[in-house]
Short mmCIF file of C-alpha atoms and ligand atoms in Angstrom, two decimals:
data_model
loop_
_atom_site.label_atom_id
_atom_site.label_comp_id
_atom_site.label_asym_id
_atom_site.label_seq_id
_atom_site.Cartn_x
_atom_site.Cartn_y
_atom_site.Cartn_z
CA UNK U 1 31.13 10.90 10.32
CA UNK U 2 30.59 8.34 7.25
CA UNK U 3 31.68 5.95 8.91
CA UNK U 4 29.88 5.87 11.70
CA UNK U 5 26.65 5.75 9.74
CA UNK U 6 28.12 2.95 8.64
CA UNK U 7 28.36 1.35 11.29
CA UNK U 8 24.34 2.41 12.41
CA UNK U 9 23.46 0.93 9.94
CA UNK U 10 24.89 -2.57 11.23
CA UNK U 11 23.16 -2.67 14.32
CA UNK U 12 21.31 -5.43 15.28
CA UNK U 13 18.49 -6.03 18.30
CA UNK U 14 21.71 -8.03 20.20
CA UNK U 15 23.62 -4.82 20.16
CA UNK U 16 21.22 -2.60 22.56
CA UNK U 17 22.65 -3.00 25.96
CA UNK U 18 19.90 -5.35 28.21
CA UNK U 19 19.00 -7.27 25.09
CA UNK U 20 20.38 -11.25 25.89
CA UNK U 21 20.46 -14.14 23.36
CA UNK U 22 16.91 -14.78 24.89
CA UNK U 23 14.86 -11.41 24.67
CA UNK U 24 16.03 -10.40 21.73
CA UNK U 25 14.39 -14.24 20.38
CA UNK U 26 11.35 -13.15 22.06
CA UNK U 27 11.30 -9.92 20.81
CA UNK U 28 12.17 -11.40 17.15
CA UNK U 29 9.64 -14.18 17.54
CA UNK U 30 7.13 -11.24 17.89
CA UNK U 31 7.34 -9.04 15.09
CA UNK U 32 10.57 -6.60 16.77
CA UNK U 33 13.35 -7.66 14.22
CA UNK U 34 15.49 -4.58 13.82
CA UNK U 35 16.60 -1.51 15.86
CA UNK U 36 13.94 0.60 14.17
CA UNK U 37 10.80 -1.21 14.87
CA UNK U 38 12.14 -1.01 18.34
CA UNK U 39 12.44 2.43 18.39
CA UNK U 40 8.82 3.41 17.01
CA UNK U 41 7.19 0.03 19.51
CA UNK U 42 5.48 1.89 23.12
CA UNK U 43 6.59 0.18 26.07
CA UNK U 44 3.08 -1.51 26.61
CA UNK U 45 3.30 -3.50 23.86
CA UNK U 46 6.72 -4.26 23.67
CA UNK U 47 6.59 -5.75 26.96
CA UNK U 48 2.74 -7.10 26.26
CA UNK U 49 3.57 -8.82 23.04
CA UNK U 50 7.52 -9.89 24.09
CA UNK U 51 6.52 -10.50 28.05
CA UNK U 52 9.11 -8.67 28.88
CA UNK U 53 9.32 -6.26 31.97
CA UNK U 54 7.65 -3.17 31.42
CA UNK U 55 10.77 -1.40 32.94
CA UNK U 56 12.56 -3.35 30.30
CA UNK U 57 10.67 -2.15 27.94
CA UNK U 58 11.11 1.57 27.90
CA UNK U 59 15.44 1.55 27.86
CA UNK U 60 15.08 -0.38 25.16
CA UNK U 61 13.21 1.14 23.05
CA UNK U 62 14.91 4.37 24.59
CA UNK U 63 18.27 2.82 23.42
CA UNK U 64 16.77 2.05 20.38
CA UNK U 65 15.41 5.11 19.86
CA UNK U 66 19.28 6.64 19.93
CA UNK U 67 20.27 4.02 17.29
CA UNK U 68 17.93 4.19 15.14
CA UNK U 69 18.10 5.84 11.25
CA UNK U 70 15.14 8.13 11.85
CA UNK U 71 15.66 10.00 8.34
CA UNK U 72 16.22 13.94 8.27
CA UNK U 73 14.80 16.68 8.63
CA UNK U 74 14.09 18.39 4.98
CA UNK U 75 13.26 21.85 4.29
CA UNK U 76 10.07 23.47 2.61
CA UNK U 77 12.12 23.92 -0.07
CA UNK U 78 13.89 20.49 -0.57
CA UNK U 79 10.21 18.73 -0.34
CA UNK U 80 8.79 21.36 -3.54
CA UNK U 81 12.33 20.49 -4.87
CA UNK U 82 11.59 16.60 -4.93
CA UNK U 83 6.68 17.02 -5.04
CA UNK U 84 8.30 18.02 -9.37
CA UNK U 85 8.86 15.29 -9.98
CA UNK U 86 4.41 13.98 -8.79
CA UNK U 87 2.92 12.64 -12.05
CA UNK U 88 -0.68 11.67 -12.11
CA UNK U 89 -1.62 7.55 -13.61
CA UNK U 90 -5.45 8.03 -14.82
CA UNK U 91 -7.97 5.51 -13.78
CA UNK U 92 -9.88 5.07 -17.29
CA UNK U 93 -12.52 7.17 -15.21
CA UNK U 94 -12.39 10.91 -16.51
CA UNK U 95 -15.11 11.44 -13.63
CA UNK U 96 -12.78 9.79 -11.19
CA UNK U 97 -9.39 11.23 -12.46
CA UNK U 98 -10.88 15.27 -12.03
CA UNK U 99 -11.69 13.36 -8.39
CA UNK U 100 -8.68 12.64 -7.30
CA UNK U 101 -6.99 15.78 -8.37
CA UNK U 102 -5.87 14.34 -12.12
CA UNK U 103 -4.87 10.92 -10.90
CA UNK U 104 -3.00 8.93 -8.57
CA UNK U 105 -0.17 10.39 -7.57
CA UNK U 106 3.77 9.32 -7.59
CA UNK U 107 4.69 9.54 -4.17
CA UNK U 108 1.35 8.61 -2.23
CA UNK U 109 -0.74 5.16 -1.20
CA UNK U 110 -4.10 5.43 -2.93
CA UNK U 111 -5.95 2.71 -0.73
CA UNK U 112 -9.44 2.15 -2.44
CA UNK U 113 -11.77 0.19 0.04
CA UNK U 114 -15.54 -1.15 -0.11
CA UNK U 115 -17.10 -4.05 0.91
CA UNK U 116 -16.89 -7.28 -1.58
CA UNK U 117 -17.69 -6.95 -5.47
CA UNK U 118 -17.34 -2.68 -4.80
CA UNK U 119 -14.80 -2.94 -8.27
CA UNK U 120 -11.62 -2.43 -5.58
CA UNK U 121 -10.39 -5.42 -8.38
CA UNK U 122 -11.30 -4.19 -10.97
CA UNK U 123 -9.68 -0.36 -11.00
CA UNK U 124 -6.08 -2.10 -9.56
CA UNK U 125 -6.68 -3.79 -13.32
CA UNK U 126 -7.94 -1.03 -15.45
CA UNK U 127 -4.80 1.20 -13.41
CA UNK U 128 -1.71 -1.71 -14.65
CA UNK U 129 -3.08 -1.50 -18.14
CA UNK U 130 -2.97 2.15 -18.44
CA UNK U 131 0.14 2.00 -16.68
CA UNK U 132 1.51 0.61 -19.74
CA UNK U 133 0.38 2.98 -21.51
CA UNK U 134 2.66 6.46 -22.78
CA UNK U 135 2.17 9.83 -21.23
CA UNK U 136 -0.39 11.40 -23.84
CA UNK U 137 -3.17 8.03 -22.93
CA UNK U 138 -2.05 8.86 -18.83
CA UNK U 139 0.27 6.20 -18.16
CA UNK U 140 3.60 5.59 -17.20
CA UNK U 141 5.02 3.54 -20.65
CA UNK U 142 6.51 0.91 -17.24
CA UNK U 143 6.02 -1.72 -16.10
CA UNK U 144 3.69 -2.64 -13.13
CA UNK U 145 4.41 -5.22 -9.62
CA UNK U 146 1.41 -6.51 -9.11
CA UNK U 147 1.21 -8.44 -4.81
CA UNK U 148 -1.57 -10.46 -5.48
CA UNK U 149 -3.14 -12.07 -1.84
CA UNK U 150 -6.43 -13.67 -2.65
CA UNK U 151 -5.78 -14.92 -6.48
CA UNK U 152 -7.84 -12.54 -8.25
CA UNK U 153 -5.80 -11.62 -10.89
CA UNK U 154 -7.11 -12.03 -14.30
CA UNK U 155 -4.67 -12.42 -17.45
CA UNK U 156 -8.05 -12.70 -19.53
CA UNK U 157 -9.15 -8.76 -17.98
CA UNK U 158 -6.44 -7.41 -18.75
CA UNK U 159 -6.43 -8.78 -22.41
CA UNK U 160 -10.06 -7.71 -22.34
CA UNK U 161 -8.93 -3.68 -20.96
CA UNK U 162 -5.85 -3.90 -23.57
CA UNK U 163 -8.00 -4.26 -26.26
CA UNK U 164 -10.81 -1.59 -24.73
CA UNK U 165 -7.64 0.54 -25.15
CA UNK U 166 -6.40 -0.03 -28.28
CA UNK U 167 -3.63 -1.78 -26.69
CA UNK U 168 -1.85 -5.47 -28.54
CA UNK U 169 -2.45 -6.94 -24.86
CA UNK U 170 0.50 -9.33 -25.73
CA UNK U 171 2.72 -6.17 -24.87
CA UNK U 172 0.72 -5.66 -21.74
CA UNK U 173 0.86 -8.65 -20.25
CA UNK U 174 4.37 -8.63 -20.45
CA UNK U 175 4.77 -5.37 -18.54
CA UNK U 176 2.76 -6.73 -15.48
CA UNK U 177 4.44 -8.89 -12.44
CA UNK U 178 2.00 -10.70 -10.22
CA UNK U 179 3.30 -12.17 -7.51
CA UNK U 180 0.65 -14.47 -4.85
CA UNK U 181 1.76 -13.87 -1.35
CA UNK U 182 0.46 -16.83 0.28
CA UNK U 183 0.49 -15.25 4.52
CA UNK U 184 1.40 -11.93 5.59
CA UNK U 185 5.00 -12.35 5.83
CA UNK U 186 5.29 -13.61 2.50
CA UNK U 187 3.67 -9.83 1.11
CA UNK U 188 6.16 -8.06 3.45
CA UNK U 189 8.98 -9.48 2.03
CA UNK U 190 7.49 -9.26 -1.89
CA UNK U 191 7.10 -6.21 -0.98
CA UNK U 192 10.73 -5.42 0.03
CA UNK U 193 12.20 -7.13 -2.92
CA UNK U 194 10.01 -4.90 -5.45
CA UNK U 195 12.45 -3.15 -4.71
CA UNK U 196 15.86 -4.70 -5.76
CA UNK U 197 13.87 -5.27 -9.48
CA UNK U 198 12.81 -1.57 -9.50
CA UNK U 199 16.77 -1.54 -9.85
CA UNK U 200 16.72 -3.27 -12.95
CA UNK U 201 13.47 -1.93 -14.75
CA UNK U 202 11.38 0.78 -14.20
CA UNK U 203 8.37 0.25 -12.16
CA UNK U 204 5.95 3.40 -11.54
CA UNK U 205 2.84 1.04 -10.08
CA UNK U 206 3.38 -1.52 -7.00
CA UNK U 207 -0.10 -2.68 -6.59
CA UNK U 208 -0.72 -4.61 -3.03
CA UNK U 209 -5.42 -6.32 -3.69
CA UNK U 210 -5.97 -6.69 -1.14
CA UNK U 211 -3.73 -5.12 1.42
CA UNK U 212 -5.06 -6.42 4.56
CA UNK U 213 -6.90 -9.75 4.31
CA UNK U 214 -4.02 -11.59 5.24
CA UNK U 215 -3.32 -9.34 7.74
CA UNK U 216 -7.01 -9.66 9.30
CA UNK U 217 -7.54 -13.65 9.16
CA UNK U 218 -4.02 -13.71 10.44
CA UNK U 219 -4.60 -11.85 13.34
CA UNK U 220 -7.85 -12.62 14.96
CA UNK U 221 -9.35 -11.36 18.22
CA UNK U 222 -7.96 -8.96 20.60
CA UNK U 223 -4.72 -10.40 21.76
CA UNK U 224 -3.47 -9.74 18.47
CA UNK U 225 -4.32 -6.83 17.26
CA UNK U 226 -1.00 -4.77 18.42
CA UNK U 227 0.79 -7.05 16.08
CA UNK U 228 -1.15 -7.58 13.28
CA UNK U 229 -0.74 -3.43 13.60
CA UNK U 230 2.55 -2.90 13.96
CA UNK U 231 3.43 -5.33 10.86
CA UNK U 232 0.36 -3.98 8.74
CA UNK U 233 2.51 -0.47 9.65
CA UNK U 234 5.37 -1.68 8.59
CA UNK U 235 4.42 -2.98 5.55
CA UNK U 236 2.81 0.76 4.55
CA UNK U 237 5.62 2.28 5.46
CA UNK U 238 8.35 0.38 3.39
CA UNK U 239 5.59 0.89 0.64
CA UNK U 240 5.64 4.46 1.16
CA UNK U 241 8.87 4.64 0.57
CA UNK U 242 9.17 2.44 -2.92
CA UNK U 243 7.01 5.07 -3.82
CA UNK U 244 9.07 7.93 -3.25
CA UNK U 245 12.20 6.19 -4.06
CA UNK U 246 11.13 5.32 -7.64
CA UNK U 247 8.31 8.00 -8.04
CA UNK U 248 5.62 5.20 -8.20
CA UNK U 249 1.73 4.77 -7.95
CA UNK U 250 1.00 2.47 -4.71
CA UNK U 251 -3.19 1.38 -4.99
CA UNK U 252 -3.90 -0.45 -2.27
CA UNK U 253 -7.37 -2.09 -1.85
CA UNK U 254 -8.87 -3.24 1.92
CA UNK U 255 -12.13 -4.08 2.08
CA UNK U 256 -15.04 -3.40 4.38
CA UNK U 257 -17.95 -5.19 5.59
CA UNK U 258 -21.34 -3.60 4.15
CA UNK U 259 -22.87 -2.25 8.14
CA UNK U 260 -25.24 1.16 6.00
CA UNK U 261 -25.17 1.80 9.45
CA UNK U 262 -22.01 2.45 9.99
CA UNK U 263 -20.51 3.88 7.33
CA UNK U 264 -22.30 6.22 6.08
CA UNK U 265 -22.37 7.76 9.54
CA UNK U 266 -19.02 7.63 9.12
CA UNK U 267 -17.04 5.57 6.20
CA UNK U 268 -13.59 5.81 7.72
CA UNK U 269 -14.16 4.46 11.20
CA UNK U 270 -14.09 -0.30 10.94
CA UNK U 271 -11.49 -0.56 7.90
CA UNK U 272 -8.13 -2.61 9.12
CA UNK U 273 -7.41 0.47 12.71
CA UNK U 274 -5.87 3.83 12.43
CA UNK U 275 -2.33 2.60 10.28
CA UNK U 276 -4.12 2.10 6.28
CA UNK U 277 -6.04 5.25 7.37
CA UNK U 278 -3.25 7.14 8.50
CA UNK U 279 -0.07 5.66 5.92
CA UNK U 280 -2.82 6.69 3.08
CA UNK U 281 -2.76 9.77 1.47
CA UNK U 282 -5.78 9.50 -0.36
CA UNK U 283 -8.29 6.84 -0.22
CA UNK U 284 -11.53 6.20 -1.96
CA UNK U 285 -14.27 4.43 -1.18
CA UNK U 286 -16.40 2.47 -3.49
CA UNK U 287 -20.20 1.37 -3.51
CA UNK U 288 -22.06 -0.66 -5.92
CA UNK U 289 -24.87 0.89 -7.82
CA UNK U 290 -27.36 0.15 -10.78
CA UNK U 291 -25.69 -1.42 -13.63
CA UNK U 292 -22.49 -1.91 -12.90
CA UNK U 293 -21.86 2.12 -12.06
CA UNK U 294 -20.08 2.43 -8.43
CA UNK U 295 -19.87 5.34 -6.70
CA UNK U 296 -16.53 6.34 -5.72
CA UNK U 297 -16.00 9.13 -2.83
CA UNK U 298 -12.95 10.78 -1.79
CA UNK U 299 -12.29 10.52 2.03
CA UNK U 300 -9.63 12.65 4.16
CA UNK U 301 -7.56 14.05 1.54
CA UNK U 302 -4.47 16.79 2.84
CA UNK U 303 -5.33 19.23 0.23
CA UNK U 304 -7.72 18.31 -2.20
CA UNK U 305 -12.25 18.31 -1.54
CA UNK U 306 -14.15 16.16 -0.61
CA UNK U 307 -16.88 15.27 -3.02
CA UNK U 308 -18.52 11.30 -4.71
CA UNK U 309 -18.44 10.22 -8.53
CA UNK U 310 -20.25 7.72 -10.56
CA UNK U 311 -17.68 5.42 -12.64
CA UNK U 312 -18.83 1.79 -14.92
CA UNK U 313 -17.67 -1.18 -14.69
CA UNK U 314 -17.99 -3.30 -17.64
CA UNK U 315 -16.37 -5.59 -20.31
CA UNK U 316 -13.64 -3.01 -21.27
CA UNK U 317 -13.02 -1.98 -17.92
CA UNK U 318 -12.90 1.56 -15.53
CA UNK U 319 -14.66 5.05 -17.79
CA UNK U 320 -17.14 7.40 -17.42
CA UNK U 321 -20.33 4.85 -19.32
CA UNK U 322 -21.06 7.21 -21.35
P1 ADP Z 401 -13.91 -7.24 -5.46
O1 ADP Z 401 -14.59 -5.23 -4.32
O2 ADP Z 401 -14.62 -7.35 -4.60
O3 ADP Z 401 -12.61 -6.87 -5.44
P2 ADP Z 401 -13.81 -6.64 -8.27
O4 ADP Z 401 -13.21 -5.70 -8.36
O5 ADP Z 401 -13.32 -7.56 -8.50
O6 ADP Z 401 -14.84 -6.49 -6.42
O7 ADP Z 401 -15.67 -6.61 -8.65
C1 ADP Z 401 -16.52 -7.37 -9.38
C2 ADP Z 401 -17.22 -7.04 -10.30
O8 ADP Z 401 -16.90 -6.08 -11.16
C3 ADP Z 401 -17.90 -7.35 -10.94
O9 ADP Z 401 -19.21 -8.51 -9.98
C4 ADP Z 401 -18.99 -7.27 -11.55
O10 ADP Z 401 -20.53 -6.49 -11.26
C5 ADP Z 401 -18.16 -6.59 -12.13
N1 ADP Z 401 -16.68 -7.48 -13.79
C6 ADP Z 401 -15.94 -8.33 -12.81
N2 ADP Z 401 -15.74 -8.48 -14.50
C7 ADP Z 401 -16.08 -8.32 -15.34
C8 ADP Z 401 -16.79 -8.51 -17.26
N3 ADP Z 401 -15.57 -8.87 -17.40
N4 ADP Z 401 -17.26 -8.08 -17.42
C9 ADP Z 401 -17.80 -6.86 -16.89
N5 ADP Z 401 -18.24 -6.96 -16.00
C10 ADP Z 401 -17.39 -7.36 -14.91
MG1 MG Z 402 -10.81 -7.85 -5.11
#
């Protein structure tokens, strides 16, 4: 049995019946580069994107499903046991912490979405600072990884926020590891690399700011939508896996344009497709208000009531502003 498992790990897409070298190449070029991706693909996507007959696509998917290591069922008891390790990271604002049931949960993905300037990046900086703080202060006393796709990480902001919290800015900066992601593939690779880093030292917070910007600009137009969603889906699952293995918080941002007509009717509608919304456990919609205030609204939480609260963004960072 143990040997079987080892065998399974080594299987590549060429091992699937009906996948020769040429087909494998087409599949790889279009992002279907491992058994798991094929196992969860739809026949239509596979045939449209990789240009293979739908009949063959159905067969390829069926055999990939047999080989894929899809994970096991867990009992409710096992899940409860794992969830006992869940801890919460403070946002710096009591209001926002309360809205989230005490802070950002480990073993989950929390998405902050809103228009440009709504404070997403400021909140990411604050979370990074807080994570390095001791438990008594709502932190995890741990290092942080930031995948920065828009080149908006500013150590100067970390210094300001640290000083306000009475933390030594140099000590905080030493524990925040930032990588610039130059495109979506680079971003995916960095998320994979994060797991290796987490073996060397504890990383209880992984930030992706912004989760969607590269995907959005690289995959424009109808034709590339399903490929984009598929890559994004895989990326989100890598992040979720990281969060459970390392008992860490994943915080991601997602920009949406200001369309009050769309948003106030249904704020969840237009954001990066369904993939992001379905994989993120907590979603917080941010919008600007007067004098550095932001309104945060919790959306679609599995067990917390929907609600809104006000946070303040200032030189000090994220606070209640009182
Ligand atoms: P986005 O949602 O696009 O990531 P940001 O998090 O970058 O938005 O928010 C930018 C806003 O944060 C600015 O418009 C400003 O209101 C506020 N901000 C940024 N830096 C400071 C600072 N040093 N002092 C006060 N407010 C700041
Ligand atoms: Mg930003």
